[in-house]
Tab-separated table of C-alpha atoms and ligand atoms in Angstrom:
chain	number	residue	atom	x	y	z
A	447	MET	CA	11.848	-32.362	10.262
A	448	SER	CA	11.732	-35.108	7.677
A	449	THR	CA	13.545	-34.806	4.379
A	450	PRO	CA	11.243	-34.062	1.444
A	451	PRO	CA	10.643	-37.019	-0.867
A	452	ALA	CA	12.557	-36.653	-4.128
A	453	SER	CA	11.014	-37.047	-7.556
A	454	PRO	CA	12.793	-39.229	-10.171
A	455	ASP	CA	14.608	-36.168	-11.555
A	456	GLY	CA	15.953	-35.363	-8.099
A	457	GLY	CA	13.693	-32.307	-7.500
A	458	PRO	CA	11.060	-32.161	-4.792
A	459	ALA	CA	7.917	-34.196	-5.493
A	460	GLN	CA	4.969	-31.955	-6.408
A	461	SER	CA	2.141	-34.227	-7.402
A	462	LYS	CA	1.914	-36.568	-4.390
A	463	ALA	CA	0.225	-35.246	-1.293
A	464	ARG	CA	2.489	-34.168	1.518
A	465	ALA	CA	1.742	-32.393	4.755
A	466	ILE	CA	3.294	-30.039	7.262
A	467	ARG	CA	2.439	-30.387	10.937
A	468	GLY	CA	2.789	-27.652	13.557
A	469	SER	CA	0.912	-24.701	15.017
A	470	ILE	CA	-0.741	-23.074	12.016
A	471	LEU	CA	-2.124	-19.540	11.663
A	472	HIS	CA	-3.539	-17.769	8.630
A	473	PHE	CA	-5.918	-14.926	7.862
A	474	LYS	CA	-9.103	-14.896	5.829
A	475	ASP	CA	-9.638	-11.181	6.334
A	476	ASP	CA	-8.247	-8.090	8.023
A	477	PRO	CA	-8.504	-8.644	11.813
A	478	ARG	CA	-8.815	-4.879	12.314
A	479	GLU	CA	-11.926	-4.983	14.461
A	480	GLY	CA	-10.629	-7.918	16.505
A	481	ASP	CA	-13.033	-10.084	14.477
A	482	SER	CA	-12.123	-13.681	15.382
A	483	ALA	CA	-13.610	-14.991	12.105
A	484	ALA	CA	-10.797	-13.137	10.307
A	485	TRP	CA	-8.212	-15.748	11.227
A	486	GLU	CA	-7.887	-19.477	11.796
A	487	TYR	CA	-5.467	-21.068	14.249
A	488	TYR	CA	-4.708	-24.719	14.974
A	489	GLU	CA	-2.350	-25.330	17.865
A	490	ASP	CA	-1.631	-28.822	16.515
A	491	GLY	CA	-2.467	-28.296	12.873
A	492	LEU	CA	-1.879	-30.082	9.596
A	493	LEU	CA	-1.535	-28.442	6.194
A	494	ILE	CA	-2.043	-30.983	3.405
A	495	VAL	CA	-0.527	-29.969	0.071
A	496	GLU	CA	-1.332	-31.488	-3.318
A	497	GLY	CA	0.297	-30.381	-6.552
A	498	GLY	CA	1.924	-27.495	-4.670
A	499	CYS	CA	-1.428	-26.099	-3.472
A	500	VAL	CA	-3.351	-26.284	-0.225
A	501	ALA	CA	-5.672	-29.301	-0.217
A	502	ARG	CA	-6.772	-29.191	3.435
A	503	LEU	CA	-6.032	-27.422	6.690
A	504	GLY	CA	-7.250	-28.590	10.054
A	505	ASP	CA	-6.558	-30.268	13.350
A	506	ALA	CA	-3.648	-32.685	12.851
A	507	ARG	CA	-5.028	-35.639	14.764
A	508	ALA	CA	-8.426	-35.454	13.065
A	509	LEU	CA	-6.950	-35.100	9.573
A	510	LEU	CA	-4.324	-37.818	10.075
A	511	ARG	CA	-7.034	-40.331	11.032
A	512	GLY	CA	-8.445	-40.208	7.499
A	513	ALA	CA	-5.131	-39.709	5.687
A	514	PRO	CA	-3.358	-42.267	3.477
A	515	ARG	CA	-0.734	-44.268	5.405
A	516	ASP	CA	2.077	-43.092	3.157
A	517	LEU	CA	1.308	-39.358	3.514
A	518	ALA	CA	4.738	-37.712	3.940
A	519	VAL	CA	4.510	-35.433	6.973
A	520	ASP	CA	7.126	-32.800	7.808
A	521	ASP	CA	6.915	-32.592	11.566
A	522	CYS	CA	7.324	-28.976	12.653
A	523	SER	CA	5.606	-29.484	16.019
A	524	GLY	CA	6.433	-26.705	18.459
A	525	LYS	CA	6.865	-24.242	15.608
A	526	LEU	CA	4.487	-21.690	14.090
A	527	ILE	CA	3.556	-21.986	10.409
A	528	VAL	CA	2.154	-18.935	8.626
A	529	PRO	CA	1.763	-18.071	4.928
A	530	GLY	CA	5.036	-16.900	3.355
A	531	PHE	CA	5.687	-13.223	3.947
A	532	VAL	CA	4.922	-10.720	1.188
A	533	ASP	CA	7.380	-7.835	0.841
A	534	ALA	CA	5.300	-5.202	-0.953
A	535	HIS	CA	8.165	-2.834	-1.780
A	536	VAL	CA	11.825	-3.705	-2.286
A	537	HIS	CA	14.650	-2.652	-4.626
A	538	PHE	CA	16.798	-5.683	-5.465
A	539	VAL	CA	19.313	-3.350	-7.141
A	540	GLN	CA	19.940	-1.651	-3.783
A	541	THR	CA	21.041	-4.792	-1.953
A	542	ASP	CA	24.606	-3.497	-1.693
A	543	ILE	CA	23.733	-0.062	-0.277
A	544	ILE	CA	21.802	-1.284	2.738
A	545	ALA	CA	23.150	0.522	5.830
A	546	ALA	CA	24.405	3.653	4.024
A	547	TYR	CA	25.036	6.352	6.604
A	548	GLY	CA	23.889	9.860	7.164
A	549	ARG	CA	21.576	11.066	4.389
A	550	ARG	CA	17.926	11.911	3.892
A	551	LEU	CA	16.013	10.791	0.811
A	552	LEU	CA	17.061	13.177	-1.963
A	553	GLU	CA	20.767	13.299	-1.033
A	554	TRP	CA	20.730	9.527	-0.404
A	555	LEU	CA	19.488	8.950	-3.958
A	556	GLU	CA	22.262	11.124	-5.409
A	557	GLN	CA	25.094	9.916	-3.227
A	558	TYR	CA	24.440	6.189	-2.859
A	559	THR	CA	21.537	4.952	-4.958
A	560	PHE	CA	22.111	6.166	-8.489
A	561	PRO	CA	25.779	5.097	-8.576
A	562	ALA	CA	24.826	1.630	-7.249
A	563	GLU	CA	22.050	1.201	-9.823
A	564	ARG	CA	24.416	2.138	-12.655
A	565	ALA	CA	26.211	-1.197	-12.201
A	566	PHE	CA	23.084	-3.091	-13.342
A	567	ALA	CA	23.831	-2.324	-16.964
A	568	ASP	CA	26.118	-5.332	-16.552
A	569	GLU	CA	24.195	-8.612	-16.884
A	570	ARG	CA	26.645	-10.642	-14.832
A	571	HIS	CA	26.422	-8.230	-11.921
A	572	ALA	CA	22.610	-8.202	-12.183
A	573	HIS	CA	22.505	-12.002	-12.087
A	574	GLU	CA	24.885	-12.284	-9.130
A	575	VAL	CA	22.908	-9.741	-7.068
A	576	ALA	CA	19.563	-11.305	-8.064
A	577	GLU	CA	20.710	-14.685	-6.754
A	578	PHE	CA	21.969	-13.228	-3.471
A	579	PHE	CA	18.796	-11.167	-3.078
A	580	LEU	CA	16.479	-14.157	-3.535
A	581	ASP	CA	18.538	-16.246	-1.110
A	582	GLU	CA	18.126	-13.459	1.406
A	583	LEU	CA	14.356	-13.177	0.852
A	584	LEU	CA	13.916	-16.915	1.383
A	585	ARG	CA	16.188	-17.008	4.445
A	586	ASN	CA	13.849	-14.414	5.901
A	587	GLY	CA	10.654	-16.285	5.067
A	588	THR	CA	9.606	-13.951	2.263
A	589	THR	CA	8.128	-15.938	-0.612
A	590	THR	CA	6.666	-13.117	-2.714
A	591	ALA	CA	7.904	-9.596	-3.345
A	592	LEU	CA	7.053	-6.568	-5.446
A	593	VAL	CA	10.480	-5.633	-6.735
A	594	LEU	CA	11.965	-2.569	-8.402
A	595	GLY	CA	14.839	-3.110	-10.795
A	596	SER	CA	17.100	-0.415	-12.212
A	597	VAL	CA	16.432	1.551	-15.372
A	598	HIS	CA	18.042	-1.300	-17.344
A	599	ALA	CA	15.685	-3.961	-18.747
A	600	THR	CA	18.450	-6.528	-18.174
A	601	SER	CA	18.139	-6.073	-14.409
A	602	VAL	CA	14.514	-7.218	-14.593
A	603	ASP	CA	15.398	-10.128	-16.880
A	604	ALA	CA	17.921	-11.202	-14.236
A	605	ILE	CA	15.520	-11.155	-11.273
A	606	PHE	CA	12.760	-12.896	-13.259
A	607	ARG	CA	15.122	-15.595	-14.507
A	608	SER	CA	16.371	-16.339	-10.982
A	609	ALA	CA	12.849	-16.258	-9.500
A	610	ALA	CA	11.536	-18.618	-12.199
A	611	ALA	CA	14.360	-21.082	-11.520
A	612	ARG	CA	13.230	-21.253	-7.877
A	613	GLY	CA	9.503	-21.405	-8.669
A	614	LEU	CA	8.782	-18.129	-6.868
A	615	ARG	CA	5.738	-15.924	-7.256
A	616	LEU	CA	7.249	-12.497	-7.824
A	617	ILE	CA	6.344	-9.200	-9.470
A	618	ALA	CA	9.007	-6.831	-10.788
A	619	GLY	CA	9.473	-3.870	-13.066
A	620	LYS	CA	12.058	-1.748	-14.800
A	621	VAL	CA	12.295	1.735	-13.312
A	622	MET	CA	11.221	4.479	-15.729
A	623	MET	CA	13.113	7.767	-15.251
A	624	ASP	CA	13.968	10.446	-17.765
A	625	ARG	CA	14.872	13.515	-15.705
A	626	ASN	CA	16.369	14.713	-12.404
A	627	CYS	CA	18.805	11.827	-12.313
A	628	PRO	CA	22.298	11.345	-13.779
A	629	GLU	CA	22.544	11.236	-17.551
A	630	TYR	CA	23.921	7.685	-17.367
A	631	LEU	CA	20.642	6.395	-15.860
A	632	ARG	CA	18.135	8.174	-18.072
A	633	ASP	CA	15.719	6.518	-20.440
A	634	THR	CA	13.170	8.421	-22.552
A	635	PRO	CA	9.382	8.291	-22.714
A	636	ALA	CA	9.624	6.237	-25.918
A	637	SER	CA	12.397	3.863	-24.797
A	638	SER	CA	10.833	3.284	-21.372
A	639	TYR	CA	7.505	2.501	-23.034
A	640	ALA	CA	9.095	0.103	-25.516
A	641	ASP	CA	11.316	-1.628	-22.914
A	642	SER	CA	8.452	-2.047	-20.441
A	643	LYS	CA	6.145	-3.380	-23.139
A	644	ALA	CA	8.750	-5.910	-24.272
A	645	LEU	CA	9.289	-7.021	-20.648
A	646	ILE	CA	5.531	-7.457	-20.170
A	647	ALA	CA	5.392	-9.615	-23.308
A	648	ARG	CA	8.410	-11.643	-22.176
A	649	TRP	CA	7.527	-12.225	-18.530
A	650	HIS	CA	4.017	-11.251	-17.427
A	651	GLY	CA	1.993	-14.373	-16.653
A	652	ARG	CA	4.920	-16.687	-17.345
A	653	ASP	CA	5.360	-19.288	-14.578
A	654	ARG	CA	4.464	-17.457	-11.356
A	655	LEU	CA	5.778	-14.076	-12.518
A	656	GLY	CA	4.066	-10.751	-13.061
A	657	TYR	CA	5.195	-7.398	-14.368
A	658	ALA	CA	4.859	-4.009	-12.646
A	659	ILE	CA	4.845	-0.720	-14.572
A	660	THR	CA	7.386	1.274	-12.521
A	661	PRO	CA	7.762	5.044	-12.879
A	662	ARG	CA	10.324	5.631	-10.078
A	663	PHE	CA	8.525	8.669	-8.587
A	664	ALA	CA	7.034	11.861	-9.970
A	665	PRO	CA	10.258	13.965	-9.770
A	666	THR	CA	12.246	11.635	-12.060
A	667	SER	CA	9.585	11.359	-14.779
A	668	SER	CA	8.590	14.060	-17.257
A	669	PRO	CA	4.865	14.530	-17.921
A	670	GLU	CA	5.485	12.742	-21.256
A	671	GLN	CA	6.918	9.728	-19.463
A	672	LEU	CA	4.035	9.588	-16.968
A	673	GLU	CA	1.726	9.711	-19.986
A	674	ALA	CA	3.605	6.708	-21.426
A	675	ALA	CA	3.254	4.862	-18.096
A	676	GLY	CA	-0.479	5.598	-18.120
A	677	THR	CA	-0.751	4.295	-21.677
A	678	LEU	CA	0.990	1.067	-20.646
A	679	ALA	CA	-1.397	0.752	-17.706
A	680	ARG	CA	-4.417	1.229	-19.952
A	681	GLU	CA	-3.114	-1.274	-22.471
A	682	HIS	CA	-2.416	-3.881	-19.756
A	683	PRO	CA	-5.256	-3.718	-17.228
A	684	GLY	CA	-4.085	-6.699	-15.118
A	685	VAL	CA	-0.515	-5.481	-14.759
A	686	CYS	CA	0.517	-3.968	-11.441
A	687	VAL	CA	1.725	-0.360	-11.111
A	688	GLN	CA	4.361	0.550	-8.519
A	689	THR	CA	5.982	3.823	-7.515
A	690	HIS	CA	6.817	6.021	-4.514
A	691	ILE	CA	4.679	8.774	-3.014
A	692	ALA	CA	4.936	11.447	-0.318
A	693	GLU	CA	7.824	9.913	1.579
A	694	ASN	CA	9.599	13.058	2.675
A	695	GLU	CA	8.593	16.720	3.045
A	696	GLU	CA	11.317	18.105	0.738
A	697	GLU	CA	10.194	15.649	-1.943
A	698	VAL	CA	6.549	16.728	-1.562
A	699	ALA	CA	7.527	20.414	-1.897
A	700	TRP	CA	9.581	19.576	-5.001
A	701	VAL	CA	6.643	17.771	-6.623
A	702	ARG	CA	4.497	20.841	-5.980
A	703	THR	CA	6.919	22.965	-8.011
A	704	LEU	CA	7.293	20.345	-10.777
A	705	PHE	CA	3.540	19.775	-11.208
A	706	PRO	CA	1.888	23.091	-10.203
A	707	ALA	CA	-1.407	22.191	-11.880
A	708	SER	CA	-1.961	19.122	-9.696
A	709	ARG	CA	-3.902	19.451	-6.444
A	710	SER	CA	-1.562	17.054	-4.655
A	711	TYR	CA	1.241	14.540	-5.198
A	712	LEU	CA	-1.355	11.760	-5.506
A	713	ASP	CA	-3.229	13.817	-8.067
A	714	VAL	CA	-0.161	13.708	-10.346
A	715	TYR	CA	-0.420	9.923	-10.572
A	716	ASP	CA	-4.213	10.078	-10.785
A	717	ARG	CA	-4.133	12.395	-13.824
A	718	TYR	CA	-2.047	9.859	-15.701
A	719	GLY	CA	-4.312	6.898	-14.857
A	720	LEU	CA	-1.856	5.194	-12.503
A	721	LEU	CA	-4.185	4.594	-9.555
A	722	ARG	CA	-5.984	1.282	-9.611
A	723	ARG	CA	-6.001	-2.224	-8.220
A	724	PRO	CA	-3.331	-3.503	-8.360
A	725	ALA	CA	-1.116	-0.488	-7.766
A	726	VAL	CA	1.270	-0.157	-4.825
A	727	LEU	CA	2.562	3.245	-3.774
A	728	ALA	CA	5.386	3.159	-1.259
A	729	HIS	CA	5.313	5.364	1.862
A	730	GLY	CA	2.367	7.791	1.654
A	731	ILE	CA	3.341	9.542	4.875
A	732	TRP	CA	2.417	13.071	3.793
A	733	LEU	CA	-1.102	12.667	2.361
A	734	ASP	CA	-4.327	14.493	3.258
A	735	ASP	CA	-7.902	13.284	3.750
A	736	GLN	CA	-8.805	13.826	0.110
A	737	ASP	CA	-5.828	11.728	-0.975
A	738	HIS	CA	-6.847	8.918	1.379
A	739	ALA	CA	-10.402	8.947	0.054
A	740	ARG	CA	-9.146	8.849	-3.536
A	741	LEU	CA	-6.750	5.995	-2.783
A	742	ALA	CA	-9.553	3.996	-1.178
A	743	ALA	CA	-11.874	4.562	-4.125
A	744	SER	CA	-9.181	3.638	-6.664
A	745	GLY	CA	-8.129	0.385	-4.973
A	746	ALA	CA	-4.463	1.428	-5.003
A	747	ALA	CA	-2.536	0.317	-1.907
A	748	LEU	CA	0.108	1.957	0.261
A	749	ALA	CA	3.258	0.050	1.214
A	750	HIS	CA	4.351	1.050	4.706
A	751	CYS	CA	8.134	0.788	4.969
A	752	PRO	CA	8.961	1.749	8.553
A	753	THR	CA	12.620	0.700	8.712
A	754	CYS	CA	13.344	3.010	5.772
A	755	ASN	CA	11.213	5.864	7.074
A	756	LEU	CA	12.965	5.810	10.450
A	757	ALA	CA	16.472	5.445	9.019
A	758	MET	CA	15.966	8.388	6.656
A	759	GLY	CA	14.012	10.488	9.140
A	760	SER	CA	11.182	10.741	6.604
A	761	GLY	CA	8.230	10.676	8.995
A	762	LEU	CA	5.728	8.442	10.756
A	763	PHE	CA	3.173	6.630	8.583
A	764	ASP	CA	-0.295	6.510	10.148
A	765	VAL	CA	-1.553	2.983	9.530
A	766	ALA	CA	-4.737	3.515	11.559
A	767	ARG	CA	-5.660	6.609	9.558
A	768	ALA	CA	-5.052	4.903	6.214
A	769	SER	CA	-7.004	1.811	7.244
A	770	SER	CA	-9.966	3.718	8.626
A	771	ALA	CA	-10.124	5.671	5.373
A	772	GLY	CA	-10.485	2.280	3.644
A	773	VAL	CA	-7.017	2.312	2.051
A	774	GLN	CA	-5.392	-1.065	1.456
A	775	VAL	CA	-2.112	-1.238	3.392
A	776	ALA	CA	0.830	-3.627	3.037
A	777	LEU	CA	4.348	-3.761	4.492
A	778	GLY	CA	7.664	-3.404	2.682
A	779	THR	CA	11.327	-3.626	3.586
A	780	ASP	CA	12.304	-0.984	1.002
A	781	ILE	CA	15.831	-2.354	0.792
A	782	GLY	CA	18.271	-0.532	0.435
A	783	GLY	CA	16.746	2.545	2.172
A	784	GLY	CA	15.240	0.038	4.599
A	785	THR	CA	17.551	-1.579	7.096
A	786	SER	CA	16.496	-5.247	7.159
A	787	PHE	CA	15.286	-8.015	4.842
A	788	SER	CA	13.251	-9.432	7.731
A	789	MET	CA	9.507	-8.828	7.623
A	790	LEU	CA	9.489	-9.606	11.363
A	791	ARG	CA	11.756	-6.580	11.827
A	792	VAL	CA	9.451	-4.539	9.587
A	793	MET	CA	6.477	-5.537	11.792
A	794	GLN	CA	8.464	-4.570	14.866
A	795	GLU	CA	9.256	-1.109	13.476
A	796	ALA	CA	5.647	-0.683	12.267
A	797	TYR	CA	4.593	-1.305	15.866
A	798	LYS	CA	6.983	1.368	17.162
A	799	VAL	CA	5.911	3.898	14.527
A	800	ALA	CA	2.272	3.281	15.475
A	801	GLN	CA	3.161	3.864	19.143
A	802	LEU	CA	4.628	7.238	18.175
A	803	ARG	CA	1.337	7.913	16.363
A	804	GLY	CA	-0.525	7.153	19.572
A	805	TYR	CA	-1.831	3.615	19.207
A	806	ALA	CA	-0.746	-0.014	19.467
A	807	LEU	CA	-0.665	-2.060	16.249
A	808	SER	CA	-2.010	-5.478	17.228
A	809	PRO	CA	0.290	-8.448	16.527
A	810	LEU	CA	-2.541	-10.169	14.655
A	811	ARG	CA	-2.873	-7.168	12.388
A	812	ALA	CA	0.895	-7.012	11.850
A	813	PHE	CA	0.971	-10.668	10.751
A	814	TYR	CA	-2.081	-10.052	8.541
A	815	LEU	CA	-0.356	-7.067	6.875
A	816	ALA	CA	2.774	-9.151	6.198
A	817	THR	CA	0.775	-12.003	4.609
A	818	LEU	CA	-2.776	-11.609	3.261
A	819	GLY	CA	-2.558	-7.785	3.380
A	820	GLY	CA	0.456	-7.887	1.068
A	821	ALA	CA	-1.194	-10.414	-1.235
A	822	ARG	CA	-4.281	-8.192	-1.493
A	823	ALA	CA	-2.202	-5.110	-2.284
A	824	LEU	CA	-0.496	-7.002	-5.118
A	825	GLY	CA	-3.813	-8.372	-6.423
A	826	LEU	CA	-2.641	-11.909	-5.662
A	827	ASP	CA	-4.935	-12.902	-2.781
A	828	ASP	CA	-6.649	-15.507	-4.957
A	829	ARG	CA	-3.264	-17.269	-5.246
A	830	ILE	CA	-1.238	-16.628	-2.076
A	831	GLY	CA	-1.401	-15.006	1.356
A	832	SER	CA	-3.629	-17.556	3.102
A	833	PHE	CA	-4.126	-21.305	3.458
A	834	LEU	CA	-7.598	-21.426	1.924
A	835	PRO	CA	-8.046	-24.545	-0.236
A	836	GLY	CA	-6.456	-24.131	-3.671
A	837	ARG	CA	-4.020	-21.401	-2.617
A	838	GLU	CA	-0.383	-21.976	-3.532
A	839	ALA	CA	1.315	-23.500	-0.490
A	840	ASP	CA	4.037	-20.930	0.200
A	841	CYS	CA	4.749	-20.801	3.899
A	842	VAL	CA	7.258	-19.986	6.581
A	843	VAL	CA	8.002	-22.021	9.702
A	844	LEU	CA	8.918	-19.808	12.663
A	845	ASP	CA	10.825	-21.210	15.614
A	846	PRO	CA	9.731	-19.647	18.916
A	847	ALA	CA	12.898	-21.068	20.512
A	848	ALA	CA	15.343	-19.925	17.821
A	849	THR	CA	17.515	-17.976	20.261
A	850	PRO	CA	18.002	-18.347	24.015
A	851	LEU	CA	16.086	-15.116	24.604
A	852	LEU	CA	13.218	-16.094	22.283
A	853	ALA	CA	13.003	-19.499	23.976
A	854	ARG	CA	12.938	-17.949	27.436
A	855	ARG	CA	10.397	-15.271	26.552
A	856	THR	CA	8.038	-17.323	24.357
A	857	GLN	CA	7.811	-19.988	27.052
A	858	LEU	CA	6.073	-17.362	29.190
A	859	ALA	CA	3.618	-16.359	26.445
A	860	ALA	CA	0.104	-17.029	27.722
A	861	SER	CA	-1.752	-16.569	24.435
A	862	LEU	CA	-1.341	-16.674	20.668
A	863	VAL	CA	-1.335	-12.879	20.541
A	864	GLU	CA	1.474	-12.705	23.084
A	865	LEU	CA	3.476	-15.332	21.171
A	866	LEU	CA	3.083	-13.359	17.932
A	867	PHE	CA	4.154	-10.156	19.623
A	868	VAL	CA	7.283	-11.716	21.113
A	869	LEU	CA	8.152	-13.221	17.701
A	870	MET	CA	7.801	-9.875	15.940
A	871	VAL	CA	9.734	-7.954	18.574
A	872	LEU	CA	12.571	-10.423	19.137
A	873	GLY	CA	12.530	-12.293	15.825
A	874	ASP	CA	14.424	-11.863	12.578
A	875	ASP	CA	16.036	-14.287	10.100
A	876	ARG	CA	17.176	-16.449	13.014
A	877	ALA	CA	13.532	-17.263	13.788
A	878	VAL	CA	12.932	-18.700	10.301
A	879	ALA	CA	13.358	-22.470	10.583
A	880	ARG	CA	12.292	-23.242	7.034
A	881	THR	CA	10.630	-21.609	4.050
A	882	TYR	CA	8.365	-23.592	1.721
A	883	VAL	CA	7.563	-22.695	-1.874
A	884	MET	CA	4.563	-24.507	-3.366
A	885	GLY	CA	4.737	-27.004	-0.516
A	886	SER	CA	8.436	-27.893	-0.959
A	887	PRO	CA	11.447	-26.557	0.962
A	888	ALA	CA	12.690	-23.462	-0.857
A	889	GLN	CA	15.601	-23.832	-3.226
A	890	GLN	CA	18.554	-21.799	-2.087
A	891	ARG	CA	22.022	-21.816	-3.534
B	1158	GUN	N1	11.976	7.589	-3.998
B	1158	GUN	C1	12.427	7.501	-5.266
B	1158	GUN	N2	13.328	6.525	-5.399
B	1158	GUN	C2	13.447	5.965	-4.188
B	1158	GUN	C3	14.221	4.876	-3.692
B	1158	GUN	O1	14.997	4.235	-4.402
B	1158	GUN	N3	14.065	4.590	-2.363
B	1158	GUN	C4	13.220	5.285	-1.563
B	1158	GUN	N4	13.109	4.948	-0.282
B	1158	GUN	N5	12.491	6.309	-2.006
B	1158	GUN	C5	12.600	6.641	-3.299
B	1159	ZN	ZN1	11.554	2.351	-2.531
């Protein structure tokens, strides 16, 4: 691969056209019905980037014939280029509790999560973890994420500051929680409203950043706090909402006792005006038909986080059921309940969960969910998630020969679909050759 041309200030050049050559795949729509118009694939493709955005995509030889002689081309021939992965649900403040043994959701929160999140009252700690976390995202080919901070506004300042310095498109929010958690992590309806509002004013729409109103989940918010979250949502219609829903059966039973007047867990959020597009609810394993219909009508999306669901024994999300009900679905790592930063690993586990639900998740659909599907869930599909002209040129270069086993197995792949499947089953961070942000190699420490 060629070295990127440097601008006079030493940073990567943004204004001059540059191009990336390799096998290129992206999605224009959900390939659910096997609809071949839903994706575009060039075995020898060229992605031309101008000002950080996609100018043209097509067959390399045809495009190079009409290209300026001095077009800088990064040659990634033999590799697969797809839009940067979108992680639709991840807690940066749980980076250090990944791989915590032996607990299901509610005990896991008490034993591991709350103590770890307490440390984010310290700005220096928040900054150090934010930097490590973003390095890890980029090493794994993830260029956009919907991120939960801790209850402390400073945690969100830290992740936004680090993301802005790297030019990343990222959405994050301060967790709101005023009950059923340790005293040392509690905010109040008034303070959570004021802190979230100040964070929206400070960060939403600045650079490539967006805010997410983030009530942690129904059990840790009083009705007054959910009311405050709903007020924020009403006052800021373009701002994303994120939370958790129906992850585990004990949690669902608990919500029933906490909110006896609500028909269902989803209905709790609905009553407070928290369902809309964009809103991303993580998990959604234990929902009924009425909930699915309401989600579809509201435009709120579900983030399927299979590595977390399997590790915590929470249950098996039914992606086919959600999709056929018209619910928008995305994929999330859910670090630190989840067990890997790699969206390839998440796709692999989503495939296995679907098998246990009785069907095979197609590799095309898995790659769609990790790219355009995620962008749609976050309300960002007009900016990222595909290589349509004008989209921001965030992409990941996957190496089908990254390991001896990948090389051996991908050589035998007889089709694109087979290649994608082998990459998602055998691939992880080792398969990521390079990550581009706005058409330039990602800045890592
Ligand atoms: N539900 C409420 N908080 C959390 C969390 O931090 N992780 C997961 N997986 N589920 C939650
Ligand atoms: Zn989560």
